[in-house]
Amino acid sequence: MDQMTGHHHHDHAAPGKAPARSGHGGHAGHGGHDHGAMIADYRRRFWVTAVLTVPILLLAPMIQGWLGLEQALDFAGDAYLLAALSTAVYFYGGWPFLTGFWSELRTNRTGMMTLIAVAITAAYAYSMAMVIIGSEETFFWELATLIAIMLLGHWIEMKSVMGAGKALEKLAALMPDTAHLVEADGSIRDVSVSELTGGETLLVRPGEKVPADAVIVKGESALNEAMLTGESKPVSKGPDAQVIGGSINGEGALTVTVMHTGEDSFLSNVIKLVEDAQASKSKTQDLANTAARWLTFIALGGGLVTVLFWTLLTGQGFAFAMERAVTVMVIACPHALGLAVPLVVARSTAIAAGNGLLIRDRTAFEEARNTQAIIFDKTGTLTKGEFGITDTLVYGEAFTEAEIVAYAAAVESRSEHPIAKGIAGAAAEIWEVDGFRAIPGKGAEGMVKRRAVKVVSPGYLRANGFALDDPRYETLSGEGKTVVFVLVDDELVGAIALADIIRPESKKAIADLQKLGIRCIMLTGDNRQVAEWVGRQIGLDEVIAEVLPQQKAETVKQVQDRGLIVAMTGDGVNDAPALAQANVGIAVGAGTDVAIETADIVLVRSDPGDVAAILGLARATYGKMIQNLAWATGYNAFAIPAAAGVFFPWGLILSPAVGAIFMSASTVICAVNAQLLKLDRQRAGDGPAAP
């Protein structure tokens, strides 16, 4: 029965280990015993107890009195039958709490189990003693309902913790079982995914799941990565692009080379991260444990004081005193407290995982709600990290904008330069080019449609006697954009301005963060002009430019030295030291590099809007925890004195059963409240809704 023990410490809140190496991630055990089996055990015990509780209720003198059925239900020896049924309930239903109590004693961590065990044992022992002396003042029905309610509470709680784990199992199930291996002679053979070791060539047909993390060798297709990133739109990929195992291939057949398999794969990493998050104890969890420990002392102390007070100082008698003491212990059992935090933790982790927001460290996640300033890395976070055309200038009447771009793209299609790629990527079709030649440091040239086309830098124009007196050019280069000029047959026909493209979501994300009262700062190694331009475009509070990668962490520290709690958002690779320095490190667009060891939170997509979403979720999560803790403890502050008989002189007395009902109600309120937690992703029709 050891599997019942110490459940409340949630040391093993990681339901299901990483997927077994079978392709579909068999649900391996959990810390040596299966979480599912524990749930089944609580469920079984609950139902047996519930069934036995019915006759116990009917036999209880007090209930008979309420229903006015004393005569109808009275028979000789009923007290012994009641005692026998209750004994079964105490030992069978109460077993998890008794063993839990024992393990808490052994590890010296008094908590929930101790409270429950003490309450049910006191009620049981007292009632058995009453039967022996022939009194009807027993607590059997309170005992039975109390155990039933406690079992139900635990069952619900464990199911909800499992519910968060379900998100993991769904992820694990995404991997296909077989892969189409392309042999050296070009023939295709189906193999099990678990046999892949890396380096194999596979064929992925349209509509199939990608069997492992891989690189495309041949073919183009749009891949649906929604299950990993929450991104609803399929992502177009071609040769040299990385594909993630478990994503769904679209319309094109792909030939890919396997990169990561098994433990190293993106999915396994995601699953591991979510498990770590669920297992890492949060500060609020410790708060709940501390509260439980205090309540144990209060309950035991209160029970003792209550007995002594009523027996020694009043004429109410020992039976009354014991009833009060047992009620105190029953009521002090703060189920709600045991549930208050874990339920919220489970819910928020599950919501986040389903939306491509992976929480690696719960403590930092809680800290995130206090964030006062957020530092964004520019390239790849607020911008796409790739050049795109922002403006096209037309000189003369000879060519349209589209034609200028098309001529330039034809020449640039042969070049590997990022600027060239930006131009080539913008053209509707790429025309043929003959006699391509790079003009070192100045541009490129070639014959396109029998015309001599040059795409060149401002320096080339100056060197070759072209006048550069266009005020538009001055404005563009003042914004830090790169401007190239297009010459056709040595006539200047147009200019193309390029810049690192700002993500369309950035502006909204910054506005959302500013609404939360967070100062938005951009940190970049780029030149000041570009940085200022980006800052103006998206409405940042502050721009820190021309920072070398090794100075990033230092810059984060300087912002912290102003007394601000800082979150840092970067794409993880060169931002690692800065992510570690920040109070909360958020790695963005981690893609397949998910194992970013320094970040506390990993956002699978490169959408800055997710940063606002996760900070909002952190605040909401903490709010729910505090609501639940306040509810659970506040209710006890009133109920314990009432149970001890403090209000007895005014005729207010709380019976053990009513106490148990109150307690369960408060538990249910906490559970429901936790389920109300939502992720506020204020984006119309984009990404899946929170689960």
Short mmCIF file of N, CA and C in Angstrom, two decimals, residues 149 331 336 631 635 638-639 654-669:
data_model
loop_
_atom_site.label_atom_id
_atom_site.label_comp_id
_atom_site.label_asym_id
_atom_site.label_seq_id
_atom_site.Cartn_x
_atom_site.Cartn_y
_atom_site.Cartn_z
N ILE A 149 -16.34 11.82 2.04
CA ILE A 149 -16.07 13.14 1.47
C ILE A 149 -14.57 13.33 1.24
N ILE A 331 -13.25 19.56 11.47
CA ILE A 331 -13.36 20.81 10.73
C ILE A 331 -12.01 21.38 10.35
N ALA A 336 -9.76 21.90 1.54
CA ALA A 336 -9.69 22.96 0.56
C ALA A 336 -8.24 23.42 0.46
N TRP A 631 -9.93 31.46 0.93
CA TRP A 631 -11.20 30.80 1.18
C TRP A 631 -11.01 29.65 2.18
N TYR A 635 -12.33 30.25 6.07
CA TYR A 635 -13.47 29.46 6.51
C TYR A 635 -13.14 28.77 7.83
N PHE A 638 -13.40 30.81 11.09
CA PHE A 638 -14.72 30.90 11.71
C PHE A 638 -15.16 29.54 12.26
N ALA A 639 -14.90 28.48 11.47
CA ALA A 639 -15.47 27.18 11.80
C ALA A 639 -14.85 26.54 13.04
N LEU A 654 -21.82 23.81 16.17
CA LEU A 654 -21.58 23.19 14.86
C LEU A 654 -21.36 21.70 15.09
N SER A 655 -22.23 20.86 14.52
CA SER A 655 -22.05 19.41 14.73
C SER A 655 -20.99 18.89 13.76
N PRO A 656 -20.38 17.74 14.08
CA PRO A 656 -19.34 17.20 13.21
C PRO A 656 -19.82 17.03 11.77
N ALA A 657 -21.04 16.57 11.59
CA ALA A 657 -21.53 16.31 10.23
C ALA A 657 -21.65 17.60 9.44
N VAL A 658 -22.25 18.60 10.08
CA VAL A 658 -22.40 19.89 9.40
C VAL A 658 -21.00 20.43 9.09
N GLY A 659 -20.09 20.19 10.03
CA GLY A 659 -18.69 20.60 9.82
C GLY A 659 -18.13 19.94 8.57
N ALA A 660 -18.38 18.63 8.44
CA ALA A 660 -17.84 17.89 7.29
C ALA A 660 -18.46 18.42 6.00
N ILE A 661 -19.74 18.75 6.04
CA ILE A 661 -20.42 19.26 4.84
C ILE A 661 -19.82 20.61 4.44
N PHE A 662 -19.64 21.46 5.44
CA PHE A 662 -19.02 22.77 5.19
C PHE A 662 -17.66 22.59 4.52
N MET A 663 -16.92 21.64 5.14
CA MET A 663 -15.56 21.44 4.66
C MET A 663 -15.56 20.97 3.21
N SER A 664 -16.46 20.04 2.90
CA SER A 664 -16.51 19.55 1.51
C SER A 664 -16.94 20.65 0.57
N ALA A 665 -17.91 21.44 1.02
CA ALA A 665 -18.37 22.53 0.15
C ALA A 665 -17.19 23.44 -0.16
N SER A 666 -16.37 23.70 0.86
CA SER A 666 -15.26 24.62 0.61
C SER A 666 -14.26 23.98 -0.36
N THR A 667 -14.12 22.65 -0.28
CA THR A 667 -13.23 21.95 -1.21
C THR A 667 -13.74 22.08 -2.64
N VAL A 668 -15.04 21.84 -2.80
CA VAL A 668 -15.62 21.90 -4.14
C VAL A 668 -15.49 23.31 -4.70
N ILE A 669 -15.70 24.30 -3.85
CA ILE A 669 -15.56 25.70 -4.31
C ILE A 669 -14.14 25.92 -4.83
#
